[in-house]
Amino acid sequence: MAADGAAEAAPAAAPCERGATVWLTGLPSAGKTTLAFALAERLRAEGHKVEVLDGDEIREFLSKGLGFTREDRHTNVTRIGFVAEKLAANGVKVLAPVIAPYADSRAAVRTRHAANGTAFLEIHVATPVELCAERDVKGLYAKQAAGEISGLTGVDDPYEAPADPELRLQTQGRAVAESAAELHAFLTERGLA
Ligand SMILES: Nc1ncnc2c1ncn2[C@@H]1O[C@H](COP(=O)(O)OS(=O)(=O)O)[C@@H](OP(=O)(O)O)[C@H]1O
Ligand SMILES: Nc1ncnc2c1ncn2[C@@H]1O[C@H](COP(=O)(O)OP(=O)(O)O)[C@@H](O)[C@H]1O
């Protein structure tokens, strides 16, 4: 209680103590994983608690057995969203470089965060499909073109680009460090870094 009897406001949490989910959505080879790990490194060095929920790793453990049908992708995304919210509610910066191609799956994750009062930032890593196919980090675009696989997001499977993300990041013509800095600056603006 203050000397004049008024209740004192609790001090605002420092950026390091504020949890949030930062979801990086975009096509395969857009740059989601690269940017998530670059941001994670910087945030950790600044004293944040950080967890990267990488799509590939999640599919090896939490979502083992799921494929790439619409239903399986939805299940995968909502599972990741569930875990992310729990961690973020406990002060962790959760970085989720996960394609999440369907708007309704992403909306479900957003709604769950909002219901719990947990910060959720949707970042669209908006690399054009032509450049993603050129990068082709895992050779998936080449395999699709050769008819060895089908159902590749953005090529012969849907990608519903976010209509109103918190941030749309362009990576074409930008160095990784530049895009990572833009993302970090955005978190700073939001009081999260
Ligand atoms: N058919 C098809 N479509 C899209 N992606 C495919 C496919 N098959 C395998 N992969 C690889 O799976 C990686 C993880 O996918 P995600 O869990 O992020 O996808 S999803 O959100 O459930 O749609 C994803 O990782 P990134 O390349 O890092 O995005 C792909 O490399
Ligand atoms: N500005 C940039 N931001 C992120 N990645 C970039 C950028 N410029 C070039 N790249 C390259 O693009 C590739 C993206 O691969 P990756 O991060 O695995 O994509 P995703 O996780 O979206 O499938 C990496 O080889 C990375 O070095």
XYZ file of C-alpha atoms and ligand atoms in Angstrom:
251
model
C 0.000 0.000 0.000
C 1.357 3.448 -0.884
C 1.687 6.142 1.802
C -1.526 7.857 0.597
C -3.460 4.601 0.923
C -3.706 3.892 -2.816
C -2.784 0.388 -3.963
C 0.537 0.333 -5.830
C 0.459 -1.070 -9.341
C 2.536 -4.241 -9.753
C 5.706 -3.485 -11.717
C 5.420 -4.498 -15.383
C 7.252 -7.720 -16.223
C 10.598 -7.243 -17.970
C 10.709 -8.402 -21.612
C 12.825 -11.404 -20.540
C 10.073 -12.617 -18.246
C 7.225 -12.323 -20.747
C 6.267 -15.520 -22.480
C 4.935 -15.549 -26.026
C 4.433 -17.872 -28.958
C 6.059 -16.669 -32.155
C 4.682 -18.816 -34.971
C 6.642 -18.719 -38.219
C 4.359 -19.898 -40.993
C 5.396 -20.228 -44.614
C 6.254 -22.612 -47.432
C 8.960 -25.286 -47.249
C 12.374 -23.553 -47.643
C 10.854 -20.130 -46.893
C 13.353 -19.604 -44.059
C 11.230 -20.451 -40.993
C 13.744 -22.768 -39.300
C 16.756 -20.612 -40.097
C 15.097 -17.516 -38.652
C 13.743 -19.329 -35.601
C 17.207 -20.577 -34.633
C 18.847 -17.221 -35.344
C 16.276 -15.450 -33.175
C 16.570 -18.124 -30.472
C 20.324 -17.627 -30.248
C 19.975 -13.879 -29.859
C 17.164 -14.090 -27.311
C 19.057 -16.661 -25.215
C 22.125 -14.420 -25.200
C 19.879 -11.652 -23.877
C 18.656 -13.849 -21.032
C 15.308 -15.092 -22.359
C 14.032 -18.611 -21.826
C 13.543 -19.968 -25.343
C 12.213 -23.157 -26.864
C 12.112 -23.916 -30.577
C 9.330 -26.337 -31.499
C 10.736 -27.391 -34.834
C 8.288 -29.037 -37.255
C 10.658 -31.856 -38.200
C 11.544 -32.712 -34.611
C 7.912 -32.595 -33.500
C 6.982 -35.003 -36.279
C 9.618 -37.429 -34.989
C 8.206 -37.448 -31.463
C 4.973 -35.651 -30.504
C 3.358 -36.135 -33.924
C 5.027 -39.407 -34.890
C 2.843 -41.292 -37.352
C 1.053 -38.238 -38.727
C 1.254 -37.556 -42.452
C 0.401 -34.542 -44.568
C -3.345 -34.869 -45.125
C -5.416 -31.862 -44.162
C -6.602 -33.666 -41.024
C -3.109 -34.746 -39.962
C -1.665 -31.290 -40.547
C -4.475 -29.804 -38.452
C -3.790 -32.294 -35.650
C -0.067 -31.553 -35.833
C -0.582 -27.786 -35.669
C -3.087 -27.890 -32.800
C -0.785 -30.205 -30.794
C 2.127 -27.841 -31.286
C -0.122 -24.912 -30.411
C -1.198 -26.629 -27.202
C 2.369 -27.233 -26.040
C 3.449 -23.752 -27.142
C 0.711 -22.100 -25.105
C 1.650 -24.044 -21.960
C 5.294 -23.030 -22.267
C 4.551 -19.420 -23.222
C 2.172 -19.086 -20.263
C 5.186 -19.902 -18.084
C 7.467 -17.207 -19.402
C 9.075 -19.013 -22.318
C 9.534 -17.489 -25.762
C 8.291 -20.304 -27.951
C 9.393 -20.205 -31.565
C 7.390 -22.484 -33.869
C 8.787 -22.776 -37.411
C 5.894 -24.854 -38.675
C 4.207 -24.579 -42.088
C 0.634 -24.581 -40.658
C -0.932 -24.227 -44.120
C -4.569 -23.856 -43.069
C -6.002 -20.606 -41.725
C -8.503 -22.403 -39.493
C -5.748 -24.397 -37.726
C -3.774 -21.219 -37.059
C -6.951 -19.479 -35.874
C -7.610 -22.327 -33.422
C -4.133 -21.873 -31.947
C -4.639 -18.111 -31.734
C -8.010 -18.560 -30.005
C -6.544 -20.905 -27.412
C -3.781 -18.417 -26.627
C -6.287 -15.546 -26.379
C -8.538 -17.549 -24.060
C -5.595 -17.982 -21.694
C -4.302 -14.421 -22.086
C -1.061 -15.670 -23.665
C 0.695 -13.622 -26.341
C 0.588 -15.095 -29.843
C 2.368 -13.583 -32.825
C 1.805 -14.944 -36.311
C 4.781 -14.211 -38.552
C 4.357 -14.915 -42.240
C 7.716 -15.785 -43.773
C 6.506 -14.692 -47.174
C 9.129 -16.099 -49.535
C 7.696 -16.627 -53.028
C 7.320 -20.246 -54.094
C 9.747 -19.752 -57.009
C 12.547 -18.792 -54.623
C 11.629 -21.581 -52.175
C 11.849 -24.063 -55.047
C 15.256 -22.662 -55.989
C 16.521 -23.000 -52.403
C 14.915 -26.441 -52.069
C 16.775 -27.192 -48.832
C 15.434 -30.746 -48.544
C 15.023 -31.531 -52.225
C 11.232 -31.731 -51.908
C 10.460 -29.398 -54.817
C 12.710 -31.450 -57.108
C 11.059 -34.667 -55.954
C 7.611 -33.203 -56.594
C 8.678 -32.027 -60.065
C 10.035 -35.515 -60.794
C 6.715 -37.059 -59.748
C 8.324 -38.860 -56.789
C 6.108 -37.155 -54.199
C 2.810 -35.305 -54.277
C 0.931 -33.066 -51.856
C 3.752 -30.556 -51.439
C 2.569 -27.381 -49.749
C 2.393 -24.447 -52.135
C 2.828 -26.618 -55.225
C 0.127 -29.271 -55.345
C -1.254 -28.843 -51.842
C -2.830 -25.683 -50.376
C -1.091 -22.907 -48.503
C -3.526 -20.348 -47.158
C -1.334 -17.285 -46.620
C -2.273 -15.318 -43.492
C -4.569 -12.414 -44.349
C -3.613 -10.353 -41.321
C -0.440 -11.635 -39.627
C 1.295 -9.618 -36.921
C 4.284 -9.392 -39.280
C 4.972 -10.323 -42.887
C 8.683 -10.923 -43.454
C 10.236 -10.819 -46.896
C 13.432 -12.847 -47.242
C 14.192 -12.454 -50.938
C 17.205 -10.215 -51.468
C 17.872 -10.119 -47.725
C 20.626 -11.794 -45.742
C 19.578 -14.125 -42.925
C 21.027 -11.663 -40.385
C 18.877 -8.855 -41.821
C 15.644 -10.835 -41.621
C 16.511 -12.058 -38.123
C 17.193 -8.472 -37.049
C 13.835 -7.368 -38.450
C 12.108 -10.078 -36.459
C 13.986 -9.162 -33.302
C 13.130 -5.476 -33.772
C 9.475 -6.411 -34.080
C 9.585 -8.312 -30.764
C 11.259 -5.299 -29.171
C 8.424 -3.071 -30.451
C 5.967 -5.432 -28.791
C 7.827 -5.289 -25.480
C 8.972 -8.882 -25.805
C 12.696 -8.369 -26.431
N 4.097 -32.981 -48.605
C 4.744 -32.142 -47.822
N 4.326 -30.841 -47.690
C 4.999 -30.015 -46.893
N 6.091 -30.331 -46.153
C 6.543 -31.609 -46.251
C 5.898 -32.553 -47.074
N 6.562 -33.731 -46.947
C 7.570 -33.524 -46.087
N 7.565 -32.250 -45.664
C 8.521 -31.718 -44.699
O 7.894 -31.764 -43.423
C 8.418 -30.708 -42.630
C 7.535 -30.400 -41.422
O 6.250 -30.007 -41.800
P 5.299 -29.257 -40.767
O 5.054 -30.127 -39.577
O 5.832 -27.914 -40.520
O 3.981 -29.188 -41.664
S 2.445 -28.926 -41.281
O 2.374 -27.645 -40.556
O 1.950 -30.031 -40.470
O 1.777 -28.833 -42.601
C 8.580 -29.570 -43.607
O 9.631 -28.803 -43.110
P 10.080 -27.363 -43.668
O 10.695 -27.616 -45.024
O 11.101 -26.951 -42.640
O 8.902 -26.461 -43.749
C 8.912 -30.280 -44.932
O 10.264 -30.280 -45.208
N 16.756 -13.728 -45.417
C 16.718 -15.054 -45.206
N 16.039 -15.535 -44.152
C 15.984 -16.885 -43.943
N 16.569 -17.814 -44.721
C 17.266 -17.384 -45.791
C 17.359 -15.991 -46.089
N 18.107 -15.841 -47.194
C 18.485 -17.081 -47.579
N 17.978 -18.025 -46.737
C 18.236 -19.472 -46.846
O 17.014 -20.134 -47.152
C 17.021 -21.452 -46.597
C 15.771 -21.618 -45.752
O 15.735 -22.928 -45.223
P 14.915 -23.311 -43.926
O 15.152 -22.286 -42.871
O 15.217 -24.732 -43.607
O 13.408 -23.143 -44.462
P 12.063 -23.713 -43.829
O 12.292 -24.028 -42.377
O 11.062 -22.615 -44.029
O 11.734 -24.947 -44.638
C 18.305 -21.585 -45.793
O 19.274 -22.249 -46.590
C 18.732 -20.133 -45.563
O 20.121 -19.965 -45.403
